XYZ file of C-alpha atoms in Angstrom:
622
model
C -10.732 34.308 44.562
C -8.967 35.499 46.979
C -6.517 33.987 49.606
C -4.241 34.172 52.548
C -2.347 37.608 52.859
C 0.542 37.497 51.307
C 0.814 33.705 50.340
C 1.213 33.307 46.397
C -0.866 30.357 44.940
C 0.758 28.270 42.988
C -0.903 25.694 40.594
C 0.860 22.507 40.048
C -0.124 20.340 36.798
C 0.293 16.733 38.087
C -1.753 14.486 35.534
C -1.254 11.181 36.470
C -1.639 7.425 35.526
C -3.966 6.283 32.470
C -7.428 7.397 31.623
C -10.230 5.091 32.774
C -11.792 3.333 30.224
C -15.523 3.914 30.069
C -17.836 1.259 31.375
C -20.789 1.504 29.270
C -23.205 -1.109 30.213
C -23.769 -5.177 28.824
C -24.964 -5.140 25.907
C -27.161 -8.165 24.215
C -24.649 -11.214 23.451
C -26.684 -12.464 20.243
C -29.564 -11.318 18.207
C -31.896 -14.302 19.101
C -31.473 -13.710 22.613
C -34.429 -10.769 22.785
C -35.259 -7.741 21.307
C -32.677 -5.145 20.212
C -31.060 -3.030 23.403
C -31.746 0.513 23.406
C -28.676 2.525 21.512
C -25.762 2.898 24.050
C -23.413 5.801 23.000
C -19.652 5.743 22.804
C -18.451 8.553 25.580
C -14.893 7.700 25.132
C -12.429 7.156 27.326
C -12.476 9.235 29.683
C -15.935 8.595 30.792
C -17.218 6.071 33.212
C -20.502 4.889 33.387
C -21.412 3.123 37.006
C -24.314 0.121 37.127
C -26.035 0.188 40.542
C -25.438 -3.566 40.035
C -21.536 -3.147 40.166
C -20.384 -3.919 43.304
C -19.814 -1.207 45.747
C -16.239 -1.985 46.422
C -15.665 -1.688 42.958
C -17.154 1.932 42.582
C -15.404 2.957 45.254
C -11.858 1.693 44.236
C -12.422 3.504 40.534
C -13.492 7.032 42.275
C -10.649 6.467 44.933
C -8.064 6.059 41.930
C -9.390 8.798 40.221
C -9.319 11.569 43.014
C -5.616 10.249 43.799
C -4.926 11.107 40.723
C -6.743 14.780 40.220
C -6.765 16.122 43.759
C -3.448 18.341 42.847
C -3.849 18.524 39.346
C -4.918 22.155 39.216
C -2.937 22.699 35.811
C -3.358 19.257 34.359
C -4.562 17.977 31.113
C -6.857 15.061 32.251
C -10.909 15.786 32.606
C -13.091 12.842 33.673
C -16.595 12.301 34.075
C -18.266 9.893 36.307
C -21.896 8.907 35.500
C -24.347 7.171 37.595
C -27.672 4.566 35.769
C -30.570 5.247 37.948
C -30.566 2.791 40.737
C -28.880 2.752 44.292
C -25.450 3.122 45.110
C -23.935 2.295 48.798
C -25.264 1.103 51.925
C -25.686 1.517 55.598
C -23.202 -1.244 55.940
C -21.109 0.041 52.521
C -21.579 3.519 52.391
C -19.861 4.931 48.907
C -18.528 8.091 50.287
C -16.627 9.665 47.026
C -13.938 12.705 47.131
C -14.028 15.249 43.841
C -10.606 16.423 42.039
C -10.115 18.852 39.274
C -11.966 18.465 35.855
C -13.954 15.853 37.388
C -17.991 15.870 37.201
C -19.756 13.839 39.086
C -23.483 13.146 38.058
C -27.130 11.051 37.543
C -28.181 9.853 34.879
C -32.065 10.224 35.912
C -34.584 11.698 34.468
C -34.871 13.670 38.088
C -32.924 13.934 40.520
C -34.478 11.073 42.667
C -33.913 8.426 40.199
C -30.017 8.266 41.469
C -30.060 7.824 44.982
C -26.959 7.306 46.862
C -25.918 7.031 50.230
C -22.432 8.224 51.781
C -20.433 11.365 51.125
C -19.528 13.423 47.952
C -16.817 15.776 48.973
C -14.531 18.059 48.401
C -11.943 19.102 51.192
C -8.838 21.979 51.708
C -5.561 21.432 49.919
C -2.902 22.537 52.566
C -0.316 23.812 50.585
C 2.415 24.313 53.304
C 4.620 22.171 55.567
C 4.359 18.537 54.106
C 0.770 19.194 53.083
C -0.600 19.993 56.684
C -0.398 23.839 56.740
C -1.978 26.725 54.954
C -5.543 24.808 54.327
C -7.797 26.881 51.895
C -10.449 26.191 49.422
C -9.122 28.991 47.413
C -7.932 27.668 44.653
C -10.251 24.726 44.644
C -11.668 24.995 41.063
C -13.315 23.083 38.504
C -15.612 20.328 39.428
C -19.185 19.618 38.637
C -21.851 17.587 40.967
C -25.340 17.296 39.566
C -28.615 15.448 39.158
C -28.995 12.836 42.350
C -30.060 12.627 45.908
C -27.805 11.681 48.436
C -28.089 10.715 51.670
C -25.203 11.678 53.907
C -23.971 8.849 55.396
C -20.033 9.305 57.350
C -19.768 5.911 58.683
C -16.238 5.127 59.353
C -14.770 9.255 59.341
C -13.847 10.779 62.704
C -15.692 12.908 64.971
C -15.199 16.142 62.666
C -15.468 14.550 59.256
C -18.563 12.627 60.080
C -20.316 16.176 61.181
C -21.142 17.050 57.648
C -20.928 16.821 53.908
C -17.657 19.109 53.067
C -17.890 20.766 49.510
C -15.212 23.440 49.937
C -14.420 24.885 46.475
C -14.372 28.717 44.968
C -14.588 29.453 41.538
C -15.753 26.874 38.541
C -17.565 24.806 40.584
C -21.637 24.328 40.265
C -23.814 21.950 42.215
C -26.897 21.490 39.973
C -30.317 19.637 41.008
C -29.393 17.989 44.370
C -31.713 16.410 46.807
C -29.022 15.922 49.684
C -30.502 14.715 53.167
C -29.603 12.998 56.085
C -26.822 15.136 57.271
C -25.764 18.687 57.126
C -23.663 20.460 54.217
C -20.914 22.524 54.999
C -19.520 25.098 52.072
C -16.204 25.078 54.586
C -14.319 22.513 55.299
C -13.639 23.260 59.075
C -11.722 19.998 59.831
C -8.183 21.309 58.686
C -5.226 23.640 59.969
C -5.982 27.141 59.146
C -7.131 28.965 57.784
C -9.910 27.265 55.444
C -10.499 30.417 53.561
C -13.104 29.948 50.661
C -14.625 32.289 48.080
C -17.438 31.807 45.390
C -19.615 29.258 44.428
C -22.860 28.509 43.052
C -25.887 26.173 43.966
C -28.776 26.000 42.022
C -32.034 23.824 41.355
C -31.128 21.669 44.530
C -33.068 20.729 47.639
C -30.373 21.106 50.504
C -30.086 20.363 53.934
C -29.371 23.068 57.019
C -26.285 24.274 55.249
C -22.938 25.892 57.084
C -21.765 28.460 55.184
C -18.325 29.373 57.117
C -15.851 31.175 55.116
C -17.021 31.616 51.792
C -17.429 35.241 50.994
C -19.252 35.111 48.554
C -22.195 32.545 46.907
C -25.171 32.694 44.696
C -28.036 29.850 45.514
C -31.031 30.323 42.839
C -34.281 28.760 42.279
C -33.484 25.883 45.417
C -34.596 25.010 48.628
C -32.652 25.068 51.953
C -33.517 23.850 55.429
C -31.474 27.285 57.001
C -28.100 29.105 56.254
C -25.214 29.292 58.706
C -23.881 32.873 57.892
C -22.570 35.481 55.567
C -19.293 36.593 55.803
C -19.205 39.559 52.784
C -22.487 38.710 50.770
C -24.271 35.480 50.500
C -27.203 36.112 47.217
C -30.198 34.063 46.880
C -32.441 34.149 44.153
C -35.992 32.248 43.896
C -34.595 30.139 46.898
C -37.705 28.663 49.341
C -36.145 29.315 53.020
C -33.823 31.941 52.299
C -32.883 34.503 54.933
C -34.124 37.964 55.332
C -32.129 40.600 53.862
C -33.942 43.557 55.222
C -31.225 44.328 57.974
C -28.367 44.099 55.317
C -25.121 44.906 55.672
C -25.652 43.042 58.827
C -25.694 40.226 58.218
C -25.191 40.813 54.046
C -27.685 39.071 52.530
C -29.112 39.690 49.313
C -32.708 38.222 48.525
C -34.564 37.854 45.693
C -37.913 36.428 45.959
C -37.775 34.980 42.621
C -35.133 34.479 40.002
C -35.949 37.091 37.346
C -34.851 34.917 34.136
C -33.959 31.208 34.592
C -33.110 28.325 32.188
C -31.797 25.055 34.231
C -28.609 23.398 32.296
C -29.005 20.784 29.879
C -27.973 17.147 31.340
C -27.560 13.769 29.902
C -30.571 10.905 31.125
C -31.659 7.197 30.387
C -35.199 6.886 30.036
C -37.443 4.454 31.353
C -36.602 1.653 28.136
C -32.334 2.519 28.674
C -32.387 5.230 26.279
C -30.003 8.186 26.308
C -31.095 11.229 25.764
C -30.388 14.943 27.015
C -33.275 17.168 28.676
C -32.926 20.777 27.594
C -34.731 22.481 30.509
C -37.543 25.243 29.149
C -36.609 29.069 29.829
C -38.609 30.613 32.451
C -39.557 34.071 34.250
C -39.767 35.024 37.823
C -39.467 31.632 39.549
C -38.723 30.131 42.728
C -37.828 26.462 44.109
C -36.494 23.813 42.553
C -37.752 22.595 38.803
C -38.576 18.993 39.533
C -40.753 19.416 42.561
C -43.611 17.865 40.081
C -41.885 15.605 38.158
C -39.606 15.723 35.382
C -38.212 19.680 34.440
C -40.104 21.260 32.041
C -38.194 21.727 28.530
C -37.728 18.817 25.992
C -35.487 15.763 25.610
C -33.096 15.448 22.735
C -32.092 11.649 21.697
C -28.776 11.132 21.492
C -28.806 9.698 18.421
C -29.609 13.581 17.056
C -25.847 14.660 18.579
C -22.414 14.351 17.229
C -20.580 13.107 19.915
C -16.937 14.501 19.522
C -13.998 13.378 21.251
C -10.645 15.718 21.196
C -8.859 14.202 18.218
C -11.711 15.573 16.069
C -11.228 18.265 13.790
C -13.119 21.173 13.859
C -14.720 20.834 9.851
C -15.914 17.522 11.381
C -17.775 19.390 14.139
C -18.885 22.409 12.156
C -19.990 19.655 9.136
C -22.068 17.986 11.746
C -23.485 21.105 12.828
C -24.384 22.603 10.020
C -26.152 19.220 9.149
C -28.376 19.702 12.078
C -26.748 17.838 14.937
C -26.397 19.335 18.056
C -22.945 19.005 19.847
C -21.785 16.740 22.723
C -18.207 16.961 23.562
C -16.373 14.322 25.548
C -14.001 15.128 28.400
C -10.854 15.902 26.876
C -8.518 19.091 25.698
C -9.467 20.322 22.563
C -6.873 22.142 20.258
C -8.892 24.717 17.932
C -7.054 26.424 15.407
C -10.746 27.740 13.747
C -14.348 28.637 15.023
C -16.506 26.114 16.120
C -19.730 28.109 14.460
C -23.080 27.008 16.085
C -25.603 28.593 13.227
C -28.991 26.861 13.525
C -31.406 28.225 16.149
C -31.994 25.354 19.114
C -28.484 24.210 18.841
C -27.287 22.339 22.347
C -23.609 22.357 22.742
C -23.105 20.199 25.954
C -19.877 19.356 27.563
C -19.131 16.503 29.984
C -16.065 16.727 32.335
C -15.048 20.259 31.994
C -14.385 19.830 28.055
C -12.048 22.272 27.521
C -11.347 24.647 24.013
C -7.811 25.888 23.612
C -7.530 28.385 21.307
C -4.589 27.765 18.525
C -3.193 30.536 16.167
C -5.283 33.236 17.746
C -8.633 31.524 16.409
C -12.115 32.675 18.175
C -12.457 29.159 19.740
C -16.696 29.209 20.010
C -19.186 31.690 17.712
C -22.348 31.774 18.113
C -24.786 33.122 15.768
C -27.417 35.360 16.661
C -30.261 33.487 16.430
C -32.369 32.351 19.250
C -32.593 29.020 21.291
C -28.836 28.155 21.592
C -27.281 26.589 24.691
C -24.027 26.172 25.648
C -23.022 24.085 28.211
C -20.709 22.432 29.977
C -17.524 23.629 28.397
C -14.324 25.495 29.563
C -12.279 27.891 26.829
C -8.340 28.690 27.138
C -6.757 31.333 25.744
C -3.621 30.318 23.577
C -0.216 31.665 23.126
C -0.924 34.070 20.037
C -3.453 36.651 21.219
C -7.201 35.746 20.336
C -9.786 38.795 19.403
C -11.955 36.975 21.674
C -12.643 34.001 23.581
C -16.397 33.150 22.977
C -18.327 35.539 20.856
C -22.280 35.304 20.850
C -24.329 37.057 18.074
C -22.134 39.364 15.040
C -22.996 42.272 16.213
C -25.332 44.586 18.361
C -28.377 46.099 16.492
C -28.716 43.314 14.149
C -29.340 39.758 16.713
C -32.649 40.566 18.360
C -32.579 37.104 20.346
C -35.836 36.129 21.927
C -37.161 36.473 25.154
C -39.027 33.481 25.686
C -36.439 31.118 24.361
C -32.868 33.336 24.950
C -29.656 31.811 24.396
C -28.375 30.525 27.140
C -24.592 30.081 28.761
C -24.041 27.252 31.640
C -21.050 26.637 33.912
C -19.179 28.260 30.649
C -15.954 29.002 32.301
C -12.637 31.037 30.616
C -8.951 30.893 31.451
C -6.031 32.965 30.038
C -3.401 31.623 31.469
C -2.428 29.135 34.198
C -1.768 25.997 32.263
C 0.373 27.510 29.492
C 0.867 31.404 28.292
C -2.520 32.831 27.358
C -4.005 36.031 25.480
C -6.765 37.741 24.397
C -8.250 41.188 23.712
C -11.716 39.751 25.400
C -12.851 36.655 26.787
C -16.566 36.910 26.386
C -18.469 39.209 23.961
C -22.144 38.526 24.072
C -23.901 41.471 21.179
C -27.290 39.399 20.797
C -30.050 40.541 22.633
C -32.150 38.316 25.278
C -29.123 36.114 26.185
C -29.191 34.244 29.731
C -25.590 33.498 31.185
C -25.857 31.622 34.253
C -22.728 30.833 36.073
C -19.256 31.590 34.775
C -16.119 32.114 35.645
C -13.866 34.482 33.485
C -10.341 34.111 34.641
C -7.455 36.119 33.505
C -4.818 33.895 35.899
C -3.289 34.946 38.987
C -0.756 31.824 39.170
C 0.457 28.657 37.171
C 2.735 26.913 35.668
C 4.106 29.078 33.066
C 7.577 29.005 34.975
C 8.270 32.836 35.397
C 9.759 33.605 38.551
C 8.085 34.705 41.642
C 8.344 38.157 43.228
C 8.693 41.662 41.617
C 10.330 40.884 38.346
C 8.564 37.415 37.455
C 4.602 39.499 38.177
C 5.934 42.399 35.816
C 6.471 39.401 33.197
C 3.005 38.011 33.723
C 1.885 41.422 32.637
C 3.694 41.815 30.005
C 3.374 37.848 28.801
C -0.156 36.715 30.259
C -2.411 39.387 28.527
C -6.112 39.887 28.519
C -7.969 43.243 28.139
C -11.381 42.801 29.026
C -13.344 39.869 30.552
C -16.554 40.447 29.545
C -18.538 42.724 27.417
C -21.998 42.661 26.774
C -23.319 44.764 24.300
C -26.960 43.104 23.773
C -29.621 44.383 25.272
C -32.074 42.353 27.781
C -29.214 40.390 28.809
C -29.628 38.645 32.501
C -26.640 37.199 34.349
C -26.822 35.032 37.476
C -23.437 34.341 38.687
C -21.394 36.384 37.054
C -17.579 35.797 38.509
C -14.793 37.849 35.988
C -11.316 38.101 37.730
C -7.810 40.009 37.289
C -8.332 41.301 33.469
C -5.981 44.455 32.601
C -8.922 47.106 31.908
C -12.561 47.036 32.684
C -13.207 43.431 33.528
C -16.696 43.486 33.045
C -18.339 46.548 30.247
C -21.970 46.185 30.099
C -22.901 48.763 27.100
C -26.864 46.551 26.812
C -29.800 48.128 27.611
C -31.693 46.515 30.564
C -29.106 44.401 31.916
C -29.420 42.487 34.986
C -26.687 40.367 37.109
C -27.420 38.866 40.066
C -24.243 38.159 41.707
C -20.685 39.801 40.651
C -17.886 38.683 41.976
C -14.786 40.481 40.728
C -11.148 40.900 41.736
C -9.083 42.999 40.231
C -5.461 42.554 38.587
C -2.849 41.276 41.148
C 0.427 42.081 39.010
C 0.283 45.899 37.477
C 3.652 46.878 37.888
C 2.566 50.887 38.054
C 0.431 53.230 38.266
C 1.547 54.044 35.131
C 0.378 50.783 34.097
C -2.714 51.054 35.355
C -4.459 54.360 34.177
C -7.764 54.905 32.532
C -6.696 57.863 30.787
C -6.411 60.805 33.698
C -8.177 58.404 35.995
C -6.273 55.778 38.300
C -7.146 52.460 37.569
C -10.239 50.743 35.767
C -13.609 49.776 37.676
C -14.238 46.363 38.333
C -17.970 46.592 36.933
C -18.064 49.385 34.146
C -22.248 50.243 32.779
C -21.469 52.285 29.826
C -22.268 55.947 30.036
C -24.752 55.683 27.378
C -26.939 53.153 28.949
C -29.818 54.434 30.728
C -32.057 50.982 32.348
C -29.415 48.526 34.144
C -29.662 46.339 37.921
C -27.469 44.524 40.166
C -28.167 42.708 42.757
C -25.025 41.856 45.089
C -21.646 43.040 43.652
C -18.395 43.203 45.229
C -15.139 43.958 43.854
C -11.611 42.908 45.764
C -8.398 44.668 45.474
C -5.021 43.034 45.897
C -1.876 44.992 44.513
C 0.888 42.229 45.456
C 3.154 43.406 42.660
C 2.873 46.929 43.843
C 0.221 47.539 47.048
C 1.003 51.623 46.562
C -1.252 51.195 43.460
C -4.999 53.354 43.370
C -8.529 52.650 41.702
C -10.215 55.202 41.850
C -13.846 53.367 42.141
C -15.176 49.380 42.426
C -17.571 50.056 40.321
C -18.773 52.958 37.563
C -21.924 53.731 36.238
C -24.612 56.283 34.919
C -25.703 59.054 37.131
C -29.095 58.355 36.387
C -32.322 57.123 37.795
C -32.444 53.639 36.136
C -29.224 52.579 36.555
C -29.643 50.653 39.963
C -27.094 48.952 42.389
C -28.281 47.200 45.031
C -25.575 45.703 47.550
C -22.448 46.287 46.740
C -18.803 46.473 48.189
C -15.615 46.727 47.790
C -12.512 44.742 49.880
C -9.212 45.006 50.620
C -7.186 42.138 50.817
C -3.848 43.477 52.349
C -2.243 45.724 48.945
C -3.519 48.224 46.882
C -6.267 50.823 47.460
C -9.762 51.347 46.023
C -10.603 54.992 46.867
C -13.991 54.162 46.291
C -17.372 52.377 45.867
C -19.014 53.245 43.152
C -19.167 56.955 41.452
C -17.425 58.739 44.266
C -19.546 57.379 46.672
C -17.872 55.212 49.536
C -14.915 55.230 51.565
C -11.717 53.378 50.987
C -10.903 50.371 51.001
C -7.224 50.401 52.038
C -4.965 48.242 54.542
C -6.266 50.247 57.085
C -9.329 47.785 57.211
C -8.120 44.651 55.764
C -10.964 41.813 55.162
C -13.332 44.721 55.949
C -16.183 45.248 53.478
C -16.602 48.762 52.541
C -21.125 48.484 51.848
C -22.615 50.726 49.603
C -26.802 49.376 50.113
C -28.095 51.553 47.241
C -27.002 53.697 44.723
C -28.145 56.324 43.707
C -28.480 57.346 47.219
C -31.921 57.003 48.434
């Protein structure tokens, strides 16, 4: 994520008001007066349930409150969810046109997409951080927020000239649009309709059916298994995977494109549903090979449904025996929007487990505890959920499989990560030897965002002395390591960790997308040594591995606490003939120098081309 030269972001934590209370449906007033209504589960709080019978006005006045409310919350404690029956939802005359906050998720509650139709705008828009809120617009640090699972029609009536020219969704890291049918209007990844200077960076799109989309300023962006209607522009690499209308990338670096013609391992995310009789259920979406377009093209997405009834719906005053006795009964796991204190491993044991989380559900790890283990057995999915590091170091963040050798995992049916996001620090002092440590083999992990933070709230002063602190006080090692083999990762975002922020010791890995940028705050050189060599690669394949691919990898470099500071190489991997990288760069972003690509092979990327991609197209050298 990267941002204006020079400009420190700061997150505030602004958590305001009370929590909406969830609106859930009628339910029958007597016995007598029909047969029994289908089960309708207790969410909690701090989920609301819309009726395309509830007046417009009303919708609109609940999602108006709730984006006051979360627009500048970066830091805060509040996570909502806002879920939509199947049915219609604004007009030509009302048009419910909807902005997204933090920790806020926004979906249908169809069995497909089309069953939740609605027509206005769902946006998301700059914050301008300077001058009284009208200066220094960016998308930067526009994170967290989930829109899935309906069609909508874009419909602006009312916004002026340059608002009404498109549906805005300006965000970077932590945010996933999932199974869209948008139409009517164009998207735009940039929200153009601010001051300066509207940078954006990362995102992901996937099982959606888009609109002529404006890509602008983000630098990077993954769209998989989707359709589009045509793609603006890159700026440093734009990767599509299994996408129907995707743009050529046989000219690449210019314009950067990466294209895949199909996604090479694919599992959509799970997602909550009422069924034709007002059932709730979830849909666990089958695993699949070597696909392209969208999943629902002929009906409802292949997989299986899940009633509700067979999932312990936790809220965050539960303890975690509670959970782990429900699991190891044989319930699957649904947790509630909330903030979750763990002080011991939630252990998901049982092959087929679903662990689903609605409105950015977040872990925070208590006492150093592993918040999340996974066993290494096949089937699992994890969804849905964000995990903090806590003030007394963790050994790890999220931990799939014991250890590598013994989890074989399965290839039709892998375990599966989605929009399974990390933080150490931001919100409070974090730490951790590694966020994410996946040792079972066949695992999918598609979209996360491992985030060792650049900024927050943790009240240390700015400038030299106050980024030394954060290196001494915010600590974590190593984003993610993946030692099983047959692992596949589409979307793969790991950011400022203090060594290698992504190892990949597996055999026959595969990413599709990294987006990496390295520590802001060493204070040294000293402090920022791999042994006799300066500074640790952004994307590290261990030297043992022999079969490993990446498609569309860049690593950033932004020294602020000390821009003298070297690394030696973006990106470090076997010399060997099956170790392939296939569009990949490295970036300077006005401090700090990475001498080079990958391996020796590159030029620098140093203030002497600021913003200017250094391109390596293949490596080894053809």
């Amino acid at each position: 994520m990267t941002h204006s030269p020079g400009a420190r972001r700061l997150g505030r934590a602004i958590a305001l008001g009370l929590v909406l209370c969830a609106t859930l449906g009628t339910t029958s007033a007597t016995a007598s007066a029909g047969p029994p209504r289908p089960h309708t589960p207790d969410l909690g709080p701090n989920v609301t349930v819309f009726d395309p019978g509830m007046p417009v006005s009303e919708i609109q006045a609940t999602l108006d409150a709730a984006y006051a409310r979360q627009v500048d919350a970066e830091m805060g404690t509040e996570r909502q969810a806002y879920l939509f029956k199947p049915g219609s939802y604004g007009t030509p005359e009302q048009p419910l046109q909807m902005k997204v906050g933090y920790y806020t998720e926004i979906a249908g509650l169809g069995a497909s997409p089309t069953d939740v139709r609605i027509n206005g705008k769902i946006e998301a828009y700059n914050r301008c951080l300077a001058d009284g809120g009208t200066g220094n617009c960016i998308a930067l640090v526009n994170f967290w927020r989930t829109l899935s699972n309906l069609s909508l029609t874009v419909d602006a009536a009312g916004q002026d000239g340059c608002r009404a020219s498109a549906n805005f969704w300006a965000v970077s890291q932590a945010v996933s649009m999932r199974r869209l049918d948008i139409t009517g209007g164009g998207l735009s990844l940039m929200d153009y309709c601010t001051a300066g200077p509207q940078y954006a960076s990362g995102g992901f799109i996937a099982d959606s059916r888009l609109p002529a989309t404006t890509n602008g300023s983000q630098q990077q962006w993954l769209t998989r298994n989707s359709e589009i209607a045509g793609w603006s522009n890159a700026v440093w690499n734009q990767v599509f995977a299994g996408v129907v209308g995707a743009p050529d990338d046989a000219t690449f670096p210019d314009p950067p494109y990466t294209t895949l013609d199909t996604t090479p391992v694919s599992r959509e995310k799970p997602y909550l549903y009422v069924d034709g009789k007002g059932r709730y259920q979830v849909r666990v979406p089958a695993a699949q090979r070597d696909t392209r377009g969208v999943s629902w093209a002929n009906g409802i997405t292949p997989g299986r449904s899940i009633p509700i009834e067979d999932f312990f719906v936790a809220r965050p005053g539960d303890s975690v025996r509670t959970i782990n006795s429900q699991l190891a009964r044989g319930k699957h796991l649904l947790l509630t929007p909330g903030v979750y204190d763990i002080a011991r491993s939630i252990e998901v044991k049982r092959p087929n487990t679903v662990l689903l989380g609605l409105g950015h559900a977040t872990l925070t790890a208590v006492n150093g505890a592993v918040p999340l283990e996974v066993a290494g057995v096949p089937g699992v999915v994890v969804a849905g959920v964000t995990i903090d590091a806590g003030l007394r170091e963790s050994p790890v963040l999220l931990r799939v499989g014991d250890r590598h050798g013994r989890d074989g995992g399965s290839a039709a049916n892998p375990t599966t990560l989605s929009d399974v996001y990390f933080r150490v620090g931001g919100p409070h002092i974090g730490r951790t030897n590694i966020a994410l440590e996946v040792n079972s083999d066949h695992v999918l992990i598609d979209h996360t965002w491992v985030w060792r933070g650049d900024h927050g709230v943790e009240g240390f002063t700015e400038g030299v002395n106050g980024d030394t602190e954060r290196w001494r006080t915010n600590t974590g090692r190593y984003g993610a390591v993946i030692n099983g083999d047959h692992v596949t990762a589409t979307g793969l975002f790991v950011e400022h960790f203090q060594r290698y922020n992504t190892v990949w010791n597996g055999e026959h890995g595969t990413t599709v997308l990294y987006q990496n940028e390295l520590p802001y705050d060493p204070p040294t050189q000293a402090d920022w040594m791999n042994g006799d060599v300066e500074g640790w690669a952004g994307y590290k394949v261990g030297d043992r591995v022999r079969h490993h691919t990446l498609h569309g990898g860049g690593v950033y470099v932004f020294n602020q606490n000390n821009p003298s500071i070297h690394t030696e190489n973006g990106f470090e991997v076997p010399r060997t003939p099956g170790v392939r990288l296939h569009h990949v760069m490295t970036v300077n972003l006005n401090a700090g120098t990475i001498d080079h690509v990958v391996n020796g092979v590159g030029e620098a990327a140093d203030t002497t081309r600021v913003g200017a991609p250094v391109y390596v197209a293949q490596y080894p050298l053809p």
